[in-house]
mmCIF file of C-alpha atoms in Angstrom:
data_model
loop_
_atom_site.group_PDB
_atom_site.id
_atom_site.type_symbol
_atom_site.label_atom_id
_atom_site.label_comp_id
_atom_site.label_asym_id
_atom_site.label_seq_id
_atom_site.Cartn_x
_atom_site.Cartn_y
_atom_site.Cartn_z
ATOM 1 C CA MET N 1229 74.935 -8.921 86.783
ATOM 2 C CA ALA N 1230 76.332 -8.040 90.211
ATOM 3 C CA ARG N 1231 79.494 -6.005 90.664
ATOM 4 C CA TYR N 1232 81.524 -6.609 93.838
ATOM 5 C CA PHE N 1233 84.477 -4.674 95.241
ATOM 6 C CA VAL N 1234 86.882 -6.372 97.640
ATOM 7 C CA GLY N 1235 89.568 -4.981 99.938
ATOM 8 C CA ASP N 1236 93.237 -5.971 99.992
ATOM 9 C CA LEU N 1237 93.656 -9.747 99.648
ATOM 10 C CA GLN N 1238 97.275 -9.950 100.866
ATOM 11 C CA GLY N 1239 97.370 -13.706 100.365
ATOM 12 C CA CYS N 1240 94.269 -14.400 102.478
ATOM 13 C CA VAL N 1241 92.658 -16.841 100.061
ATOM 14 C CA THR N 1242 90.476 -18.545 102.687
ATOM 15 C CA GLN N 1243 88.623 -15.309 103.400
ATOM 16 C CA LEU N 1244 88.320 -14.500 99.688
ATOM 17 C CA ASP N 1245 86.793 -17.910 98.998
ATOM 18 C CA GLU N 1246 84.428 -17.486 101.940
ATOM 19 C CA LEU N 1247 83.178 -14.138 100.679
ATOM 20 C CA LEU N 1248 82.666 -15.377 97.131
ATOM 21 C CA ALA N 1249 80.707 -18.331 98.499
ATOM 22 C CA GLN N 1250 78.564 -16.053 100.671
ATOM 23 C CA VAL N 1251 77.341 -14.140 97.623
ATOM 24 C CA ASN N 1252 77.204 -17.169 95.302
ATOM 25 C CA PHE N 1253 79.625 -15.420 92.972
ATOM 26 C CA ASP N 1254 79.273 -16.586 89.375
ATOM 27 C CA PRO N 1255 81.940 -15.320 86.931
ATOM 28 C CA ARG N 1256 79.545 -15.838 84.038
ATOM 29 C CA PHE N 1257 77.383 -13.015 85.336
ATOM 30 C CA ASP N 1258 79.263 -11.212 88.139
ATOM 31 C CA GLU N 1259 82.402 -9.082 88.375
ATOM 32 C CA LEU N 1260 84.982 -8.917 91.164
ATOM 33 C CA TRP N 1261 86.910 -5.644 91.454
ATOM 34 C CA CYS N 1262 90.065 -5.951 93.577
ATOM 35 C CA VAL N 1263 91.720 -2.824 95.024
ATOM 36 C CA GLY N 1264 95.218 -4.311 94.781
ATOM 37 C CA ASP N 1265 97.747 -5.871 97.141
ATOM 38 C CA ILE N 1266 96.770 -9.306 95.930
ATOM 39 C CA VAL N 1267 99.915 -10.741 97.518
ATOM 40 C CA ALA N 1268 102.090 -10.576 100.641
ATOM 41 C CA ARG N 1269 101.922 -11.213 104.389
ATOM 42 C CA GLY N 1270 99.001 -13.672 104.213
ATOM 43 C CA PRO N 1271 99.417 -17.461 103.965
ATOM 44 C CA ASP N 1272 98.812 -18.091 100.252
ATOM 45 C CA SER N 1273 99.591 -15.313 97.802
ATOM 46 C CA LEU N 1274 99.940 -17.767 94.922
ATOM 47 C CA ALA N 1275 96.392 -19.060 95.458
ATOM 48 C CA CYS N 1276 95.045 -15.484 95.463
ATOM 49 C CA LEU N 1277 96.724 -14.814 92.128
ATOM 50 C CA GLN N 1278 95.353 -18.072 90.748
ATOM 51 C CA ARG N 1279 91.803 -17.275 91.898
ATOM 52 C CA LEU N 1280 91.829 -13.945 90.112
ATOM 53 C CA ARG N 1281 93.366 -15.323 86.944
ATOM 54 C CA ASP N 1282 90.846 -18.166 86.888
ATOM 55 C CA LEU N 1283 88.018 -15.631 86.979
ATOM 56 C CA GLY N 1284 89.187 -14.309 83.619
ATOM 57 C CA GLU N 1285 87.393 -11.180 82.453
ATOM 58 C CA ALA N 1286 85.198 -11.270 85.571
ATOM 59 C CA ALA N 1287 88.164 -10.071 87.683
ATOM 60 C CA LYS N 1288 89.198 -6.416 87.472
ATOM 61 C CA CYS N 1289 92.338 -5.521 89.446
ATOM 62 C CA VAL N 1290 94.591 -2.551 90.051
ATOM 63 C CA LEU N 1291 98.190 -2.700 91.199
ATOM 64 C CA GLY N 1292 99.058 -2.180 94.840
ATOM 65 C CA ASN N 1293 102.450 -1.523 96.378
ATOM 66 C CA HIS N 1294 102.880 -5.194 97.330
ATOM 67 C CA ASP N 1295 102.089 -6.314 93.792
ATOM 68 C CA LEU N 1296 104.779 -3.990 92.464
ATOM 69 C CA ASN N 1297 107.133 -5.356 95.110
ATOM 70 C CA LEU N 1298 106.485 -8.883 93.848
ATOM 71 C CA LEU N 1299 107.506 -7.747 90.374
ATOM 72 C CA ALA N 1300 110.706 -6.313 91.836
ATOM 73 C CA VAL N 1301 111.433 -9.580 93.657
ATOM 74 C CA LEU N 1302 110.743 -11.734 90.586
ATOM 75 C CA THR N 1303 113.061 -9.585 88.459
ATOM 76 C CA GLY N 1304 115.869 -9.604 91.034
ATOM 77 C CA VAL N 1305 115.608 -5.923 91.915
ATOM 78 C CA ARG N 1306 114.760 -6.630 95.560
ATOM 79 C CA LYS N 1307 115.220 -9.518 97.948
ATOM 80 C CA ALA N 1308 112.056 -11.117 99.273
ATOM 81 C CA ASN N 1309 111.077 -10.133 102.797
ATOM 82 C CA PRO N 1310 110.371 -13.392 104.688
ATOM 83 C CA LYS N 1311 107.296 -11.739 106.212
ATOM 84 C CA ASP N 1312 105.782 -11.487 102.731
ATOM 85 C CA LYS N 1313 105.544 -15.272 102.440
ATOM 86 C CA LEU N 1314 106.250 -15.366 98.723
ATOM 87 C CA ASP N 1315 108.102 -18.705 98.830
ATOM 88 C CA ALA N 1316 105.479 -20.614 96.827
ATOM 89 C CA ILE N 1317 105.719 -18.092 93.991
ATOM 90 C CA LEU N 1318 109.504 -17.964 94.097
ATOM 91 C CA ALA N 1319 109.666 -21.768 93.984
ATOM 92 C CA LEU N 1320 107.826 -21.858 90.660
ATOM 93 C CA PRO N 1321 109.739 -22.631 87.463
ATOM 94 C CA LYS N 1322 110.967 -19.525 85.694
ATOM 95 C CA ALA N 1323 108.414 -19.991 82.925
ATOM 96 C CA GLU N 1324 105.545 -19.827 85.434
ATOM 97 C CA GLN N 1325 107.077 -16.837 87.196
ATOM 98 C CA HIS N 1326 107.228 -15.205 83.772
ATOM 99 C CA GLU N 1327 103.474 -15.796 83.396
ATOM 100 C CA TRP N 1328 102.756 -14.034 86.686
ATOM 101 C CA ILE N 1329 104.934 -11.098 85.693
ATOM 102 C CA GLU N 1330 102.935 -10.904 82.466
ATOM 103 C CA PHE N 1331 99.688 -11.011 84.458
ATOM 104 C CA LEU N 1332 100.744 -8.212 86.814
ATOM 105 C CA VAL N 1333 102.135 -5.828 84.212
ATOM 106 C CA GLN N 1334 98.756 -5.928 82.470
ATOM 107 C CA GLN N 1335 97.025 -4.473 85.545
ATOM 108 C CA PRO N 1336 96.540 -0.679 85.676
ATOM 109 C CA LEU N 1337 96.794 1.748 88.574
ATOM 110 C CA MET N 1338 93.222 2.962 88.110
ATOM 111 C CA ARG N 1339 89.964 1.573 86.743
ATOM 112 C CA GLN N 1340 86.626 3.224 86.083
ATOM 113 C CA VAL N 1341 83.169 1.847 85.367
ATOM 114 C CA ASP N 1342 79.825 3.633 85.315
ATOM 115 C CA ASP N 1343 79.865 5.858 88.430
ATOM 116 C CA VAL N 1344 82.829 4.236 90.219
ATOM 117 C CA VAL N 1345 86.591 4.722 90.077
ATOM 118 C CA MET N 1346 88.988 2.332 91.857
ATOM 119 C CA THR N 1347 92.651 2.656 92.847
ATOM 120 C CA HIS N 1348 94.795 1.064 95.520
ATOM 121 C CA ALA N 1349 95.653 3.985 97.834
ATOM 122 C CA GLY N 1350 93.451 6.773 96.439
ATOM 123 C CA ILE N 1351 93.816 9.648 94.005
ATOM 124 C CA TYR N 1352 96.109 12.574 94.665
ATOM 125 C CA PRO N 1353 93.625 15.328 95.582
ATOM 126 C CA GLN N 1354 95.172 17.963 93.294
ATOM 127 C CA TRP N 1355 94.410 15.833 90.236
ATOM 128 C CA SER N 1356 91.112 15.856 88.379
ATOM 129 C CA LEU N 1357 89.640 12.493 87.481
ATOM 130 C CA ALA N 1358 90.603 13.021 83.856
ATOM 131 C CA GLN N 1359 94.171 13.916 84.827
ATOM 132 C CA ALA N 1360 94.441 10.940 87.176
ATOM 133 C CA ALA N 1361 93.228 8.595 84.445
ATOM 134 C CA ALA N 1362 95.747 10.007 81.969
ATOM 135 C CA LEU N 1363 98.619 9.688 84.455
ATOM 136 C CA ALA N 1364 97.650 6.124 85.365
ATOM 137 C CA GLU N 1365 97.630 5.236 81.687
ATOM 138 C CA GLU N 1366 101.016 6.932 81.254
ATOM 139 C CA VAL N 1367 102.513 4.647 83.896
ATOM 140 C CA ARG N 1368 100.856 1.548 82.497
ATOM 141 C CA ALA N 1369 102.205 2.276 79.023
ATOM 142 C CA SER N 1370 105.687 2.897 80.444
ATOM 143 C CA LEU N 1371 105.597 -0.308 82.505
ATOM 144 C CA GLN N 1372 104.453 -2.448 79.608
ATOM 145 C CA ARG N 1373 107.011 -0.865 77.286
ATOM 146 C CA ALA N 1374 109.772 -1.716 79.772
ATOM 147 C CA TRP N 1375 108.501 -5.303 79.918
ATOM 148 C CA ARG N 1376 108.376 -5.677 76.129
ATOM 149 C CA HIS N 1377 111.889 -4.300 75.736
ATOM 150 C CA ARG N 1378 113.296 -6.448 78.553
ATOM 151 C CA LYS N 1379 114.081 -3.440 80.714
ATOM 152 C CA LEU N 1380 111.584 -4.164 83.502
ATOM 153 C CA ALA N 1381 114.250 -4.594 86.179
ATOM 154 C CA GLN N 1382 115.788 -1.197 85.399
ATOM 155 C CA TRP N 1383 112.321 0.392 85.382
ATOM 156 C CA LEU N 1384 111.406 -1.110 88.742
ATOM 157 C CA ASP N 1385 114.731 -0.159 90.293
ATOM 158 C CA LYS N 1386 114.095 3.504 89.433
ATOM 159 C CA MET N 1387 110.558 3.257 90.852
ATOM 160 C CA TYR N 1388 111.709 3.107 94.476
ATOM 161 C CA GLY N 1389 112.080 6.151 96.708
ATOM 162 C CA ASN N 1390 110.011 8.802 98.498
ATOM 163 C CA GLU N 1391 111.154 11.754 96.406
ATOM 164 C CA PRO N 1392 109.754 13.855 94.935
ATOM 165 C CA THR N 1393 107.013 14.351 97.510
ATOM 166 C CA CYS N 1394 105.370 17.311 95.740
ATOM 167 C CA TRP N 1395 103.630 17.117 92.391
ATOM 168 C CA SER N 1396 104.473 19.301 89.448
ATOM 169 C CA SER N 1397 103.292 18.808 85.889
ATOM 170 C CA THR N 1398 106.870 19.590 84.850
ATOM 171 C CA LEU N 1399 108.231 16.417 86.461
ATOM 172 C CA GLN N 1400 109.841 14.133 83.919
ATOM 173 C CA GLY N 1401 111.395 10.701 83.633
ATOM 174 C CA PRO N 1402 111.743 8.409 86.660
ATOM 175 C CA GLU N 1403 110.810 11.182 89.117
ATOM 176 C CA ARG N 1404 107.478 11.697 87.389
ATOM 177 C CA ILE N 1405 106.734 7.964 87.248
ATOM 178 C CA ARG N 1406 107.784 7.568 90.893
ATOM 179 C CA PHE N 1407 105.470 10.280 92.174
ATOM 180 C CA ILE N 1408 102.497 8.930 90.212
ATOM 181 C CA ILE N 1409 103.065 5.388 91.510
ATOM 182 C CA ASN N 1410 103.552 6.587 95.088
ATOM 183 C CA ALA N 1411 100.328 8.573 94.934
ATOM 184 C CA PHE N 1412 98.297 5.686 93.555
ATOM 185 C CA THR N 1413 99.804 2.896 95.691
ATOM 186 C CA ARG N 1414 101.355 4.320 98.885
ATOM 187 C CA MET N 1415 99.583 7.578 99.753
ATOM 188 C CA ARG N 1416 97.908 8.076 103.110
ATOM 189 C CA PHE N 1417 98.699 11.564 104.398
ATOM 190 C CA ILE N 1418 99.525 14.833 102.705
ATOM 191 C CA ASP N 1419 100.850 17.985 104.348
ATOM 192 C CA GLU N 1420 99.575 21.556 104.201
ATOM 193 C CA ASN N 1421 101.454 22.014 100.904
ATOM 194 C CA HIS N 1422 99.730 18.948 99.419
ATOM 195 C CA CYS N 1423 103.004 17.018 99.437
ATOM 196 C CA LEU N 1424 103.011 13.292 100.190
ATOM 197 C CA GLU N 1425 104.072 12.082 103.629
ATOM 198 C CA LEU N 1426 104.800 8.397 103.126
ATOM 199 C CA ASP N 1427 106.119 7.268 106.511
ATOM 200 C CA THR N 1428 103.069 7.534 108.773
ATOM 201 C CA LYS N 1429 100.785 4.487 108.583
ATOM 202 C CA GLY N 1430 98.437 4.817 111.545
ATOM 203 C CA ALA N 1431 94.973 6.312 111.670
ATOM 204 C CA PRO N 1432 94.511 10.095 111.769
ATOM 205 C CA ASP N 1433 94.679 11.386 115.347
ATOM 206 C CA ALA N 1434 95.681 14.393 117.403
ATOM 207 C CA ASP N 1435 99.369 13.724 116.780
ATOM 208 C CA THR N 1436 99.053 13.666 112.993
ATOM 209 C CA ARG N 1437 96.957 16.845 113.127
ATOM 210 C CA GLU N 1438 99.592 18.553 115.252
ATOM 211 C CA ARG N 1439 102.222 17.553 112.707
ATOM 212 C CA GLY N 1440 100.170 19.144 109.939
ATOM 213 C CA LEU N 1441 99.278 15.838 108.284
ATOM 214 C CA ILE N 1442 95.935 15.518 106.531
ATOM 215 C CA PRO N 1443 94.315 12.316 105.222
ATOM 216 C CA TRP N 1444 94.373 12.700 101.450
ATOM 217 C CA PHE N 1445 90.611 12.183 101.124
ATOM 218 C CA GLU N 1446 89.776 15.167 103.320
ATOM 219 C CA THR N 1447 90.792 17.521 100.522
ATOM 220 C CA TRP N 1448 89.385 15.346 97.709
ATOM 221 C CA GLN N 1449 86.819 17.499 95.930
ATOM 222 C CA PRO N 1450 83.347 16.017 95.320
ATOM 223 C CA GLN N 1451 83.283 14.246 91.980
ATOM 224 C CA PRO N 1452 80.591 12.733 89.754
ATOM 225 C CA MET N 1453 82.012 9.297 90.646
ATOM 226 C CA THR N 1454 82.448 7.347 93.878
ATOM 227 C CA LEU N 1455 86.051 6.405 94.693
ATOM 228 C CA MET N 1456 86.893 2.942 96.064
ATOM 229 C CA PHE N 1457 90.318 2.324 97.586
ATOM 230 C CA GLY N 1458 92.195 -0.001 99.941
ATOM 231 C CA HIS N 1459 95.734 0.131 101.390
ATOM 232 C CA TRP N 1460 95.067 1.974 104.678
ATOM 233 C CA ALA N 1461 94.208 -0.787 107.150
ATOM 234 C CA ALA N 1462 94.298 1.477 110.197
ATOM 235 C CA LEU N 1463 91.283 3.385 108.881
ATOM 236 C CA GLN N 1464 89.112 0.268 109.060
ATOM 237 C CA GLY N 1465 87.303 1.714 106.062
ATOM 238 C CA HIS N 1466 86.217 4.912 107.812
ATOM 239 C CA THR N 1467 86.588 8.078 105.736
ATOM 240 C CA GLY N 1468 83.611 10.099 106.954
ATOM 241 C CA ARG N 1469 82.436 10.416 103.349
ATOM 242 C CA ASP N 1470 79.870 8.583 101.262
ATOM 243 C CA ASP N 1471 81.715 9.248 98.006
ATOM 244 C CA VAL N 1472 85.103 7.896 99.165
ATOM 245 C CA ILE N 1473 84.866 4.294 100.348
ATOM 246 C CA GLY N 1474 87.728 2.501 102.081
ATOM 247 C CA LEU N 1475 87.639 -1.279 101.696
ATOM 248 C CA GLU N 1476 90.830 -2.339 103.504
ATOM 249 C CA THR N 1477 89.711 -3.607 106.915
ATOM 250 C CA GLY N 1478 92.885 -5.419 107.968
ATOM 251 C CA CYS N 1479 92.212 -9.064 107.173
ATOM 252 C CA VAL N 1480 95.905 -9.910 107.083
ATOM 253 C CA TRP N 1481 96.330 -8.333 110.530
ATOM 254 C CA GLY N 1482 93.691 -10.526 112.159
ATOM 255 C CA GLU N 1483 90.672 -8.362 111.365
ATOM 256 C CA THR N 1484 88.308 -8.828 108.398
ATOM 257 C CA MET N 1485 88.147 -8.836 104.620
ATOM 258 C CA THR N 1486 85.330 -6.720 103.197
ATOM 259 C CA LEU N 1487 83.263 -7.312 100.069
ATOM 260 C CA LEU N 1488 80.852 -4.617 98.844
ATOM 261 C CA ARG N 1489 78.172 -4.933 96.169
ATOM 262 C CA TRP N 1490 77.733 -1.804 94.092
ATOM 263 C CA PRO N 1491 75.569 0.227 93.774
ATOM 264 C CA GLU N 1492 73.445 -1.366 96.515
ATOM 265 C CA GLY N 1493 76.174 -0.865 99.116
ATOM 266 C CA GLN N 1494 75.542 -4.164 100.870
ATOM 267 C CA ARG N 1495 78.635 -5.495 102.641
ATOM 268 C CA TRP N 1496 79.894 -8.901 103.665
ATOM 269 C CA GLN N 1497 82.897 -9.603 105.886
ATOM 270 C CA ALA N 1498 85.068 -12.648 106.521
ATOM 271 C CA GLU N 1499 87.105 -12.812 109.717
ATOM 272 C CA ASN N 1500 90.716 -13.869 110.021
ATOM 273 C CA PRO N 1501 91.356 -14.934 113.635
ATOM 274 C CA GLU N 1502 95.019 -15.736 112.989
ATOM 275 C CA GLY N 1503 96.504 -12.695 111.264
ATOM 276 C CA ALA N 1504 100.040 -12.252 109.960
ATOM 277 C CA ASP N 1505 103.063 -13.132 112.049
#
């Protein structure tokens, strides 16, 4: 069996298909681990969802911020951004939209296997692996409970916002859920107080240093597991660490999609000469 990890898909199904063909991916024997952001900005988000669903148990996904946004759009909490190119999904009959909601709410914020842990944006550096896993499970249980009790729209509406930016184990209710989701799906920089700074999206540079902003992975303590993440396209996968591997290399922005076989570390890339509008 081969285990592959792939960066953000963002609707770029052509590049996903190319990568799977390059490695002769066989779902009977291989696994594809997706770091989230299956949908948005690329040309065919629906096809990306279909590819993953068709892989069945061979596909292991976590939720990204764009996947959560799709849930909010499908439940009427948010209006679709035209740049997200979700029209094909929104044109589906309600019963089929319901199936995709069901598919997404089953995906966790964090997955672990052997010596690897995977999330969309990373793991808040003040959390241990055990704590992060427990908090991810807390959110998944809350999300699925809201779905079962037909309160998903209310749950998603409370999810949005940048506050609180600082973690405390005493956080409760929507504020607690919001911080956990923001850390797992939106985090890039933290400040000197280990609080989230969610507005800056570029790569670390002299300006971010002067503003006291630190890439979250710089204070991530060495762990017995390697961490795979996506989300931060401006990094182009560069973290300066062997135990924290960035897989988002900006396919949707005209760069490449990256596929990595673990534990060998061999990489394949598929180019996207067009990029998002």
